[in-house]
Amino acid sequence: MSQIQSLRGMTDLLPDEVHRWNAVENIARKQFGLVGLKEIRTPLLEATELFSRSIGEASDVVGKEMYTFFDRADRSCTLRPEGTASVVRSALQHGLLSQGPQRLWYLGPMFRYERPQAGRQRQFHQLGVEYLGLASSRIDSEVISIAWDLLLSLGLKGLVLEINSLGKAEDRRNYRTCLIEWLQDNFEHLDSDSQKKININPLRILDTKNVDTQKMLKEAPLLINNLCNESLDRFEKVQELLKALEIPFKLNPRLVRGLDYYGHTAFEILSDQLGAQSTVCGGGRYDSLIEELGGADTPAMGFAIGLERLLLILGNSISNDISPDVYFVNKGYQAETNALVLSRKLRAQNISIELDSSGSAFAKQFKRADRSGAKWALVLGDDEVSRGEVFIKRLRNSHDDKSPKQYKISSSDIDQLINFLKDKIKN
RNA sequence: GCGGGCGUCGCCAAGUGGUUAAGGCAGCGGCUUGUGGCGCCGCUAUUCGGGGGUUCGAAUCCCCUCGCUCGCCCCA
C-alpha cells in the first residue's frame, strides 16, 4: 500500500472520540480550578540533557525510549518523554520559585519510542500536577487526593491506590547495598532479566512480573526496614492523613517508580481493566530534582495520569453532546441563499446550526437532520420564501410530549425567531 | 529489541486452488418534483496490505516485506 499512514504508535483522534477527550479535559480543568492550580504549557522539544540529567541515565526511558535527534545547528534535541522535567526547567528559567511555591498542572503529548500495545502509544498524553517548593507531608496527601478525586469525579470505579516510601537518598543507598548482597546470594534463582539488572538498577527487580522471581522476592529485604526514623515518621504521617481523608490505600513495599528522581512518598493508582498496562496514574515526591537541575534545594511532589489509559477505562461512559441545536433544511435558489444568511444571524446569537448544503431532496435532508441529533429543524424552501415564512419542526419527539410539532414564523421577524429558538433550546 | 495472533470496500465481515469476490452497516440515488426516525428497489472492491514465486488457474499454497494487535522489557 503506497497510501501514506501515520507513524507507528502515533494515533489520530477522530471526531467521534475527540469529544470524549474534551469531556475529560473539561472535568479536569474544573477540578484543578477548585484546588487553585495554575496551568503551565511547555515546549514538546527540549535539550536532551534535561532528561538525561533528571530522569537518570540508567533508566529505560533515557536509555532506550527517547526520540532524540540533532537539529540543523547540531544540538541534541528530544521530544519530551514526560512532563516533570520540563515544568521544573521552566520554573527555574523564569524564576517562578522566587515568587513562592508553585502549584501547577499541565496536559499534553509525551513521546516514548516503544512497541505499542494496549494502553501504550509512542505519542501519548499525560495530565499532570506538580507542587514545587512545598515540603510538608500534608502536601503528599493533598497531591494524592487531587489525583484520586479527579479519577472519582470522572466516575471511575475499581481503582486501587498503592503507596510506598522510598525514603531519603541515603536510605536508598544503604538498602541498595543490602539488596544487592541478598540478590547475589540468590543469583541462580533469578530470571535472566533480573540477573542483568543487579548492578544497573537493582531496585527495579522488585516490581518484576516474573512470577517465580516475585515468589522468591518475598524473602528479600524490604526498603521499608531500611528507612531511617525520620523517613518512617514522615511516611506514617502521610498514611494518617490519607486515612483522615478517607482515601483507601494499600501499602506496596515493592513499589519502585521508574524515574530516578523520586524519594519518600511514591504512589500509583491502578485499574483492573487495562490489561498489562494497569497503571493509570503514577507520582511521588522528588525533593532533589530541582537542585539537580541547577536550582536551590527545593522540595517538590507531583503525579501524571495517562489519558489514553484513562479513556480506555472510561469507555463510552463519558461524552460531550456535540449535536447542533438546529439542523437547517433548505432547498431552492432563493431559499438556499436566505438560509445561509439566516444561519449566520442565528449563530451570532449563540444558536448552533448545521446548515445542509447538499441541495438534495427534502426527504434526504430530513434524514440527515434526524441523524445530526438536533432537536429542531428549520425549513426553508420555495413555498416558505414566497409566503415570507420560516418553518420550524420539532425532531425526535418523545411519546408523552403533547406540545405542537411544528411552527411558522415570519421570516422578516428575526427577533421572534431568535427568541423562539432560544426558548426551545433551553428546555 | 524479542515472542504470539491478524491483515478481503469507510466500518463489520463470508470465502481456504477453478467461470463475474457473499452479506450487513454507513454513503449516494429512487419509491415519496417539498418533509426524518420504518420499509422496499438500485448503485458503490477488475480486486483481496505490498512485492516475488509455484500453478493451465491463487484472496486462498510458498518466500520476503510492510502494517496492525496482544504480550515481554519498561512505564502513564
Short mmCIF file of C-alpha atoms (C1' of nucleotides) in Angstrom, two decimals:
data_model
loop_
_atom_site.label_atom_id
_atom_site.label_comp_id
_atom_site.label_asym_id
_atom_site.label_seq_id
_atom_site.Cartn_x
_atom_site.Cartn_y
_atom_site.Cartn_z
CA MET A 1 0.00 0.00 0.00
CA SER A 2 1.53 3.30 -1.05
CA GLN A 3 -1.03 5.31 0.90
CA ILE A 4 0.83 7.36 3.48
CA GLN A 5 -0.02 6.32 7.01
CA SER A 6 0.60 7.78 10.41
CA LEU A 7 3.85 6.68 12.06
CA ARG A 8 3.76 3.61 14.26
CA GLY A 9 2.39 4.39 17.68
CA MET A 10 1.12 7.81 16.60
CA THR A 11 -2.65 7.66 16.60
CA ASP A 12 -5.23 10.02 15.21
CA LEU A 13 -8.04 11.14 17.44
CA LEU A 14 -11.03 11.03 15.14
CA PRO A 15 -14.04 13.34 15.60
CA ASP A 16 -16.05 10.59 17.26
CA GLU A 17 -13.57 10.33 20.11
CA VAL A 18 -12.32 13.87 20.46
CA HIS A 19 -15.49 14.87 22.26
CA ARG A 20 -14.74 12.24 24.90
CA TRP A 21 -11.30 13.77 25.39
CA ASN A 22 -12.84 17.19 25.70
CA ALA A 23 -15.23 15.95 28.34
CA VAL A 24 -12.32 14.64 30.40
CA GLU A 25 -10.33 17.81 29.94
CA ASN A 26 -13.27 19.95 30.98
CA ILE A 27 -13.74 17.99 34.17
CA ALA A 28 -10.02 18.14 34.91
CA ARG A 29 -9.96 21.92 34.38
CA LYS A 30 -12.88 22.31 36.73
CA GLN A 31 -11.36 20.08 39.41
CA PHE A 32 -7.99 21.78 39.25
CA GLY A 33 -9.69 25.15 39.37
CA LEU A 34 -11.30 24.08 42.63
CA VAL A 35 -7.85 23.42 44.05
CA GLY A 36 -6.45 26.67 42.70
CA LEU A 37 -3.85 25.08 40.45
CA LYS A 38 -2.44 27.08 37.58
CA GLU A 39 -1.88 25.66 34.13
CA ILE A 40 1.55 25.67 32.52
CA ARG A 41 2.43 24.83 28.92
CA THR A 42 5.97 23.98 27.94
CA PRO A 43 7.51 23.04 24.57
CA LEU A 44 7.37 19.49 23.30
CA LEU A 45 11.01 19.67 22.33
CA GLU A 46 13.77 20.17 24.88
CA ALA A 47 17.54 19.86 25.12
CA THR A 48 18.34 16.17 25.51
CA GLU A 49 20.42 16.89 28.57
CA LEU A 50 17.35 17.98 30.52
CA PHE A 51 16.01 14.45 30.50
CA SER A 52 19.24 12.54 30.82
CA ARG A 53 20.09 14.57 33.91
CA SER A 54 16.68 14.45 35.55
CA ILE A 55 15.26 11.04 34.73
CA GLY A 56 18.57 9.23 35.07
CA GLU A 57 20.93 7.70 32.54
CA ALA A 58 20.28 4.21 33.85
CA SER A 59 16.52 4.40 33.36
CA ASP A 60 14.94 2.73 30.35
CA VAL A 61 13.21 5.95 29.40
CA VAL A 62 16.54 7.66 28.81
CA GLY A 63 18.48 4.56 27.81
CA LYS A 64 16.28 3.32 25.01
CA GLU A 65 12.98 5.13 24.70
CA MET A 66 13.73 8.71 23.82
CA TYR A 67 13.01 10.36 20.49
CA THR A 68 16.32 12.13 20.11
CA PHE A 69 17.76 13.82 17.05
CA PHE A 70 20.13 16.59 16.05
CA ASP A 71 18.72 19.84 14.75
CA ARG A 72 20.26 21.94 12.00
CA ALA A 73 22.67 23.53 14.43
CA ASP A 74 23.77 20.09 15.65
CA ARG A 75 22.11 20.43 19.03
CA SER A 76 20.81 17.24 20.55
CA CYS A 77 17.03 17.62 20.94
CA THR A 78 14.49 15.27 22.48
CA LEU A 79 10.72 15.08 22.29
CA ARG A 80 9.70 15.14 25.93
CA PRO A 81 9.14 11.65 27.38
CA GLU A 82 7.42 13.08 30.46
CA GLY A 83 6.34 16.41 31.86
CA THR A 84 8.02 16.96 35.21
CA ALA A 85 11.49 17.80 33.95
CA SER A 86 10.13 20.43 31.56
CA VAL A 87 7.96 22.04 34.20
CA VAL A 88 10.88 22.27 36.61
CA ARG A 89 13.13 23.63 33.87
CA SER A 90 10.57 26.26 33.02
CA ALA A 91 10.02 27.26 36.63
CA LEU A 92 13.76 27.69 37.12
CA GLN A 93 14.30 29.51 33.84
CA HIS A 94 11.64 32.09 34.65
CA GLY A 95 12.31 32.41 38.34
CA LEU A 96 8.84 31.23 39.27
CA LEU A 97 10.11 29.76 42.53
CA SER A 98 11.35 33.11 43.76
CA GLN A 99 7.71 34.15 43.79
CA GLY A 100 6.93 31.41 46.26
CA PRO A 101 5.71 27.85 45.94
CA GLN A 102 4.09 26.88 42.64
CA ARG A 103 1.07 24.66 42.29
CA LEU A 104 0.86 23.76 38.62
CA TRP A 105 -0.87 21.43 36.22
CA TYR A 106 -0.25 20.57 32.59
CA LEU A 107 -1.71 18.48 29.82
CA GLY A 108 -0.15 17.39 26.57
CA PRO A 109 1.53 14.80 24.40
CA MET A 110 4.62 12.89 25.50
CA PHE A 111 6.81 10.66 23.37
CA ARG A 112 8.47 7.34 24.08
CA TYR A 113 9.94 5.04 21.46
CA GLU A 114 8.45 1.70 22.48
CA ARG A 115 6.47 -1.08 20.85
CA PRO A 116 2.84 -0.02 21.05
CA GLN A 117 0.40 -2.25 22.90
CA ALA A 118 -2.86 -1.87 24.79
CA GLY A 119 -2.70 1.38 26.76
CA ARG A 120 0.62 2.36 25.27
CA GLN A 121 1.42 4.53 22.29
CA ARG A 122 4.57 6.27 21.15
CA GLN A 123 2.80 9.58 21.31
CA PHE A 124 0.59 9.53 24.38
CA HIS A 125 -0.93 12.15 26.60
CA GLN A 126 -0.39 12.97 30.22
CA LEU A 127 -2.30 15.14 32.59
CA GLY A 128 -0.02 16.11 35.43
CA VAL A 129 0.20 18.13 38.61
CA GLU A 130 3.41 19.49 40.12
CA TYR A 131 3.76 21.15 43.53
CA LEU A 132 7.08 22.96 43.68
CA GLY A 133 8.52 24.34 46.91
CA LEU A 134 6.26 22.61 49.41
CA ALA A 135 7.77 20.10 51.81
CA SER A 136 5.08 19.12 54.27
CA SER A 137 3.74 15.59 54.41
CA ARG A 138 0.33 17.26 54.16
CA ILE A 139 1.29 18.13 50.59
CA ASP A 140 1.89 14.46 49.81
CA SER A 141 -1.60 13.54 50.88
CA GLU A 142 -3.15 16.57 49.21
CA VAL A 143 -1.49 15.76 45.90
CA ILE A 144 -2.61 12.15 46.15
CA SER A 145 -6.12 13.28 46.94
CA ILE A 146 -6.20 15.55 43.89
CA ALA A 147 -5.39 12.59 41.65
CA TRP A 148 -7.82 10.32 43.45
CA ASP A 149 -10.67 12.84 43.42
CA LEU A 150 -10.19 13.64 39.76
CA LEU A 151 -10.49 9.97 38.88
CA LEU A 152 -13.54 9.62 41.12
CA SER A 153 -15.22 12.68 39.65
CA LEU A 154 -14.83 11.09 36.24
CA GLY A 155 -16.91 8.22 37.57
CA LEU A 156 -14.18 5.60 37.71
CA LYS A 157 -14.62 2.55 39.87
CA GLY A 158 -12.43 -0.36 40.89
CA LEU A 159 -9.31 1.72 41.36
CA VAL A 160 -6.58 0.80 43.79
CA LEU A 161 -4.17 3.27 45.32
CA GLU A 162 -0.81 1.83 46.25
CA ILE A 163 1.78 3.75 48.21
CA ASN A 164 5.30 3.23 49.40
CA SER A 165 8.12 5.27 50.79
CA LEU A 166 11.45 5.34 49.01
CA GLY A 167 12.98 7.27 51.90
CA LYS A 168 15.95 9.56 51.64
CA ALA A 169 18.78 9.11 49.16
CA GLU A 170 20.88 7.77 51.99
CA ASP A 171 18.22 5.21 52.93
CA ARG A 172 18.13 4.02 49.35
CA ARG A 173 21.91 3.75 49.17
CA ASN A 174 22.00 1.60 52.31
CA TYR A 175 19.17 -0.53 51.10
CA ARG A 176 20.71 -0.92 47.69
CA THR A 177 23.88 -2.38 49.16
CA CYS A 178 21.91 -4.77 51.32
CA LEU A 179 19.61 -5.78 48.45
CA ILE A 180 22.47 -6.41 46.03
CA GLU A 181 24.09 -8.63 48.62
CA TRP A 182 20.92 -10.67 49.02
CA LEU A 183 20.35 -10.88 45.26
CA GLN A 184 23.87 -12.12 44.69
CA ASP A 185 23.39 -14.83 47.29
CA ASN A 186 20.31 -15.94 45.37
CA PHE A 187 21.64 -15.20 41.91
CA GLU A 188 20.94 -18.58 40.35
CA HIS A 189 17.24 -18.42 41.30
CA LEU A 190 16.65 -15.14 39.47
CA ASP A 191 15.28 -14.90 35.94
CA SER A 192 17.79 -13.72 33.36
CA ASP A 193 16.36 -10.21 33.07
CA SER A 194 16.65 -9.67 36.77
CA GLN A 195 20.20 -11.05 36.77
CA LYS A 196 21.17 -8.37 34.31
CA LYS A 197 19.65 -5.63 36.42
CA ILE A 198 21.50 -6.40 39.64
CA ASN A 199 24.22 -3.87 39.16
CA ILE A 200 22.42 -1.44 36.90
CA ASN A 201 19.16 -0.88 38.73
CA PRO A 202 18.59 -3.47 41.45
CA LEU A 203 15.51 -1.77 42.92
CA ARG A 204 13.65 -2.33 39.69
CA ILE A 205 13.91 -6.08 40.16
CA LEU A 206 11.40 -5.66 42.96
CA ASP A 207 8.47 -4.99 40.69
CA THR A 208 9.25 -7.71 38.15
CA LYS A 209 6.35 -9.54 36.57
CA ASN A 210 8.18 -12.84 36.54
CA VAL A 211 6.07 -14.98 38.87
CA ASP A 212 8.90 -17.17 40.16
CA THR A 213 11.10 -14.19 40.89
CA GLN A 214 8.18 -12.50 42.60
CA LYS A 215 7.78 -15.52 44.86
CA MET A 216 11.37 -15.63 45.94
CA LEU A 217 11.46 -11.88 46.46
CA LYS A 218 9.09 -12.35 49.37
CA GLU A 219 12.19 -13.36 51.30
CA ALA A 220 14.20 -10.36 50.16
CA PRO A 221 14.96 -7.45 52.47
CA LEU A 222 12.44 -4.62 52.28
CA LEU A 223 13.19 -0.98 51.70
CA ILE A 224 10.84 0.00 54.49
CA ASN A 225 13.01 -1.83 57.01
CA ASN A 226 15.96 0.23 55.91
CA LEU A 227 14.38 3.64 56.31
CA CYS A 228 15.70 5.98 58.97
CA ASN A 229 13.30 7.06 61.70
CA GLU A 230 12.71 10.44 60.13
CA SER A 231 11.66 8.85 56.81
CA LEU A 232 9.47 6.38 58.66
CA ASP A 233 7.74 9.09 60.69
CA ARG A 234 7.07 11.03 57.54
CA PHE A 235 5.55 8.02 55.83
CA GLU A 236 3.36 7.28 58.86
CA LYS A 237 2.10 10.84 58.79
CA VAL A 238 1.16 10.59 55.12
CA GLN A 239 -0.80 7.43 55.88
CA GLU A 240 -2.56 9.08 58.80
CA LEU A 241 -3.64 11.95 56.60
CA LEU A 242 -4.89 9.64 53.86
CA LYS A 243 -6.99 7.91 56.49
CA ALA A 244 -8.33 11.28 57.63
CA LEU A 245 -9.24 11.99 54.01
CA GLU A 246 -10.93 8.59 53.82
CA ILE A 247 -8.91 7.60 50.80
CA PRO A 248 -8.35 3.84 50.84
CA PHE A 249 -4.80 2.74 50.08
CA LYS A 250 -2.68 -0.35 50.03
CA LEU A 251 0.93 -0.47 51.15
CA ASN A 252 3.12 -1.91 48.44
CA PRO A 253 6.66 -2.31 49.75
CA ARG A 254 7.83 -3.30 46.27
CA LEU A 255 6.51 -0.20 44.55
CA VAL A 256 9.52 1.49 43.00
CA ARG A 257 8.99 4.23 40.48
CA GLY A 258 10.97 4.03 37.28
CA LEU A 259 12.39 7.51 37.22
CA ASP A 260 15.45 8.22 39.34
CA TYR A 261 14.29 11.45 40.88
CA TYR A 262 11.71 10.02 43.25
CA GLY A 263 12.21 9.77 47.01
CA HIS A 264 9.98 9.44 50.07
CA THR A 265 6.32 9.05 49.08
CA ALA A 266 5.70 7.17 45.84
CA PHE A 267 2.27 6.13 44.65
CA GLU A 268 0.40 4.53 41.80
CA ILE A 269 -3.27 4.23 41.01
CA LEU A 270 -4.11 1.01 39.21
CA SER A 271 -7.12 -0.29 37.36
CA ASP A 272 -8.05 -3.90 36.77
CA GLN A 273 -9.50 -3.05 33.36
CA LEU A 274 -6.35 -2.20 31.49
CA GLY A 275 -4.65 -5.45 30.60
CA ALA A 276 -0.93 -5.49 31.13
CA GLN A 277 -0.50 -1.74 31.49
CA SER A 278 -2.55 -1.30 34.63
CA THR A 279 -1.14 1.96 35.99
CA VAL A 280 -3.39 4.94 35.27
CA CYS A 281 -1.61 7.37 37.50
CA GLY A 282 1.87 7.47 38.97
CA GLY A 283 3.63 10.02 41.07
CA GLY A 284 5.63 10.85 44.10
CA ARG A 285 7.94 13.22 45.85
CA TYR A 286 11.08 14.44 44.12
CA ASP A 287 12.87 16.70 46.58
CA SER A 288 16.28 16.50 44.94
CA LEU A 289 15.37 17.12 41.30
CA ILE A 290 15.19 20.90 41.37
CA GLU A 291 18.63 21.19 42.88
CA GLU A 292 19.99 18.67 40.41
CA LEU A 293 18.72 20.85 37.60
CA GLY A 294 20.57 23.84 38.94
CA GLY A 295 18.01 25.39 41.29
CA ALA A 296 18.10 25.91 45.02
CA ASP A 297 17.38 22.95 47.28
CA THR A 298 13.58 22.82 46.83
CA PRO A 299 11.08 20.12 47.74
CA ALA A 300 8.51 19.00 45.18
CA MET A 301 5.75 16.48 44.61
CA GLY A 302 3.66 15.53 41.63
CA PHE A 303 1.87 12.94 39.56
CA ALA A 304 0.90 12.18 35.99
CA ILE A 305 -2.19 10.49 34.62
CA GLY A 306 -2.06 8.64 31.31
CA LEU A 307 -5.01 9.92 29.32
CA GLU A 308 -5.17 7.09 26.79
CA ARG A 309 -5.43 4.63 29.67
CA LEU A 310 -7.96 6.82 31.41
CA LEU A 311 -10.13 6.98 28.29
CA LEU A 312 -9.77 3.23 27.91
CA ILE A 313 -11.25 2.66 31.37
CA LEU A 314 -13.96 5.24 30.87
CA GLY A 315 -15.18 3.58 27.69
CA ASN A 316 -18.27 5.33 26.43
CA SER A 317 -19.43 6.38 29.85
CA ILE A 318 -18.33 9.90 29.17
CA SER A 319 -19.04 12.24 26.31
CA ASN A 320 -19.86 15.76 25.31
CA ASP A 321 -23.05 16.25 23.34
CA ILE A 322 -21.87 17.59 20.02
CA SER A 323 -25.25 17.74 18.34
CA PRO A 324 -26.20 21.11 16.91
CA ASP A 325 -29.22 22.90 18.37
CA VAL A 326 -30.78 23.22 14.96
CA TYR A 327 -30.49 21.48 11.60
CA PHE A 328 -31.33 23.75 8.68
CA VAL A 329 -33.18 22.03 5.85
CA ASN A 330 -33.22 24.19 2.74
CA LYS A 331 -33.80 23.83 -0.99
CA GLY A 332 -34.31 26.19 -3.89
CA TYR A 333 -32.24 29.03 -5.31
CA GLN A 334 -33.52 31.90 -3.15
CA ALA A 335 -34.15 29.69 -0.15
CA GLU A 336 -30.56 28.46 -0.08
CA THR A 337 -29.23 32.00 -0.09
CA ASN A 338 -31.65 33.06 2.62
CA ALA A 339 -30.77 30.03 4.73
CA LEU A 340 -27.07 30.86 4.54
CA VAL A 341 -27.72 34.43 5.64
CA LEU A 342 -30.16 33.44 8.35
CA SER A 343 -27.83 30.78 9.77
CA ARG A 344 -25.15 33.37 10.25
CA LYS A 345 -27.52 35.66 12.13
CA LEU A 346 -28.69 32.89 14.42
CA ARG A 347 -25.16 31.68 15.09
CA ALA A 348 -24.29 35.20 16.16
CA GLN A 349 -26.93 34.66 18.87
CA ASN A 350 -25.16 31.51 20.08
CA ILE A 351 -27.59 29.14 18.43
CA SER A 352 -25.63 26.30 16.87
CA ILE A 353 -26.79 25.37 13.40
CA GLU A 354 -25.81 22.71 10.94
CA LEU A 355 -26.71 24.07 7.55
CA ASP A 356 -27.46 21.45 4.92
CA SER A 357 -25.73 22.46 1.74
CA SER A 358 -26.40 19.40 -0.36
CA GLY A 359 -29.40 20.76 -2.26
CA SER A 360 -30.80 17.24 -2.18
CA ALA A 361 -34.42 16.19 -1.75
CA PHE A 362 -36.24 17.26 1.40
CA ALA A 363 -36.61 13.63 2.47
CA LYS A 364 -32.84 13.20 2.39
CA GLN A 365 -32.24 16.39 4.27
CA PHE A 366 -34.66 15.35 6.99
CA LYS A 367 -32.92 12.03 7.27
CA ARG A 368 -29.67 13.84 7.88
CA ALA A 369 -31.39 16.23 10.27
CA ASP A 370 -32.51 13.25 12.29
CA ARG A 371 -29.04 11.75 12.40
CA SER A 372 -27.41 15.04 13.36
CA GLY A 373 -29.04 14.72 16.76
CA ALA A 374 -30.56 18.20 16.52
CA LYS A 375 -33.87 18.59 18.31
CA TRP A 376 -35.17 21.22 15.93
CA ALA A 377 -35.22 21.58 12.19
CA LEU A 378 -35.55 24.89 10.42
CA VAL A 379 -37.09 24.53 6.99
CA LEU A 380 -36.83 26.96 4.12
CA GLY A 381 -37.96 26.15 0.57
CA ASP A 382 -39.60 27.95 -2.32
CA ASP A 383 -43.01 27.83 -0.61
CA GLU A 384 -41.74 29.45 2.57
CA VAL A 385 -39.85 32.10 0.63
CA SER A 386 -42.96 33.04 -1.32
CA ARG A 387 -45.02 33.20 1.89
CA GLY A 388 -42.31 35.06 3.78
CA GLU A 389 -42.10 32.38 6.46
CA VAL A 390 -39.69 30.07 8.17
CA PHE A 391 -40.99 26.63 9.06
CA ILE A 392 -39.86 25.10 12.31
CA LYS A 393 -40.27 21.44 13.07
CA ARG A 394 -39.54 19.52 16.21
CA LEU A 395 -37.49 16.36 15.74
CA ARG A 396 -37.16 13.30 17.95
CA ASN A 397 -40.41 13.76 19.90
CA SER A 398 -40.95 11.67 22.93
CA HIS A 399 -44.29 9.87 23.14
CA ASP A 400 -45.68 11.77 26.08
CA ASP A 401 -44.79 15.14 24.61
CA LYS A 402 -48.04 16.72 23.50
CA SER A 403 -46.73 20.17 22.57
CA PRO A 404 -47.11 21.14 18.92
CA LYS A 405 -44.79 19.55 16.44
CA GLN A 406 -44.41 22.43 14.05
CA TYR A 407 -44.49 26.22 13.95
CA LYS A 408 -44.36 29.00 11.38
CA ILE A 409 -42.68 32.32 11.98
CA SER A 410 -42.47 35.29 9.65
CA SER A 411 -39.01 35.42 8.13
CA SER A 412 -38.95 39.19 8.44
CA ASP A 413 -39.22 38.98 12.23
CA ILE A 414 -35.75 37.69 13.11
CA ASP A 415 -36.09 38.63 16.75
CA GLN A 416 -39.15 36.50 17.17
CA LEU A 417 -37.33 33.58 15.58
CA ILE A 418 -34.31 34.06 17.81
CA ASN A 419 -36.43 34.24 20.96
CA PHE A 420 -38.45 31.24 19.93
CA LEU A 421 -35.39 29.10 19.31
CA LYS A 422 -33.58 30.25 22.43
CA ASP A 423 -36.58 29.42 24.50
CA LYS A 424 -36.94 25.98 22.96
CA ILE A 425 -33.28 25.11 23.12
CA LYS A 426 -33.08 25.90 26.80
CA ASN A 427 -35.55 23.13 27.57
"C1'" G B 1 14.91 -5.02 20.82
"C1'" C B 2 12.30 -10.12 21.48
"C1'" G B 3 7.83 -13.52 21.19
"C1'" G B 4 2.33 -14.89 19.79
"C1'" G B 5 -2.09 -13.59 16.72
"C1'" C B 6 -4.00 -10.96 12.46
"C1'" G B 7 -4.30 -8.07 7.55
"C1'" U B 8 -10.77 -9.14 1.89
"C1'" C B 9 -14.76 -1.83 0.18
"C1'" G B 10 -15.02 3.98 5.04
"C1'" C B 11 -16.60 0.08 9.16
"C1'" C B 12 -18.04 -5.24 10.40
"C1'" A B 13 -17.19 -9.40 7.74
"C1'" A B 14 -18.19 -14.62 4.15
"C1'" G B 15 -14.91 -17.01 1.11
"C1'" U B 16 -9.02 -21.98 2.50
"C1'" G B 17 -6.84 -23.56 -5.56
"C1'" G B 18 -11.32 -23.23 -10.51
"C1'" U B 19 -16.18 -19.38 -14.52
"C1'" U B 20 -18.50 -12.43 -12.98
"C1'" A B 21 -15.05 -11.93 -4.74
"C1'" A B 22 -21.38 -13.25 -0.38
"C1'" G B 23 -23.83 -10.29 3.19
"C1'" G B 24 -24.62 -6.31 6.90
"C1'" C B 25 -23.70 -1.05 8.41
"C1'" A B 26 -22.56 3.68 6.55
"C1'" G B 27 -22.80 6.67 1.79
"C1'" C B 28 -25.35 8.09 -2.79
"C1'" G B 29 -29.91 7.89 -5.89
"C1'" G B 30 -35.06 6.44 -6.20
"C1'" C B 31 -40.11 4.62 -4.48
"C1'" U B 32 -42.29 9.96 -1.99
"C1'" U B 33 -40.63 17.12 -8.11
"C1'" G B 34 -41.37 19.51 -0.53
"C1'" U B 35 -40.94 16.64 4.96
"C1'" G B 36 -36.98 12.37 9.17
"C1'" G B 37 -36.68 8.11 12.52
"C1'" C B 38 -39.74 2.08 9.47
"C1'" G B 39 -39.90 -0.45 4.70
"C1'" C B 40 -38.63 -1.59 -0.42
"C1'" C B 41 -35.51 -1.00 -5.08
"C1'" G B 42 -30.90 0.34 -7.41
"C1'" C B 43 -25.56 1.98 -7.26
"C1'" U B 44 -20.76 1.71 -4.68
"C1'" A B 45 -13.77 -3.74 -4.31
"C1'" U B 46 -11.36 -5.73 -12.30
"C1'" U B 47 -9.63 -6.88 -6.60
"C1'" C B 48 -8.25 -9.43 -1.55
"C1'" G B 49 -1.70 -4.70 2.85
"C1'" G B 50 2.76 -4.68 -0.79
"C1'" G B 51 6.45 -7.47 -3.82
"C1'" G B 52 8.14 -12.01 -5.83
"C1'" G B 53 7.37 -17.37 -6.70
"C1'" U B 54 4.53 -22.26 -7.53
"C1'" U B 55 0.33 -23.43 -10.91
"C1'" C B 56 -3.25 -24.10 -17.02
"C1'" G B 57 -5.54 -21.26 -12.89
"C1'" A B 58 -4.36 -18.05 -6.25
"C1'" A B 59 -7.74 -13.78 -1.77
"C1'" U B 60 -6.83 -18.97 -0.97
"C1'" C B 61 -0.04 -22.64 -1.28
"C1'" C B 62 5.43 -20.85 -0.55
"C1'" C B 63 9.13 -16.82 0.34
"C1'" C B 64 10.21 -11.80 1.53
"C1'" U B 65 8.41 -7.21 3.17
"C1'" C B 66 5.10 -3.59 5.44
"C1'" G B 67 1.36 -2.64 8.87
"C1'" C B 68 -1.97 -3.66 12.95
"C1'" U B 69 -2.66 -6.16 17.55
"C1'" C B 70 -1.53 -8.67 22.21
"C1'" G B 71 2.43 -9.84 25.50
"C1'" C B 72 7.89 -9.30 27.41
"C1'" C B 73 11.26 -5.28 28.81
"C1'" C B 74 9.66 -0.55 30.86
"C1'" C B 75 6.16 2.90 32.07
"C1'" A B 76 1.30 6.88 32.10
#
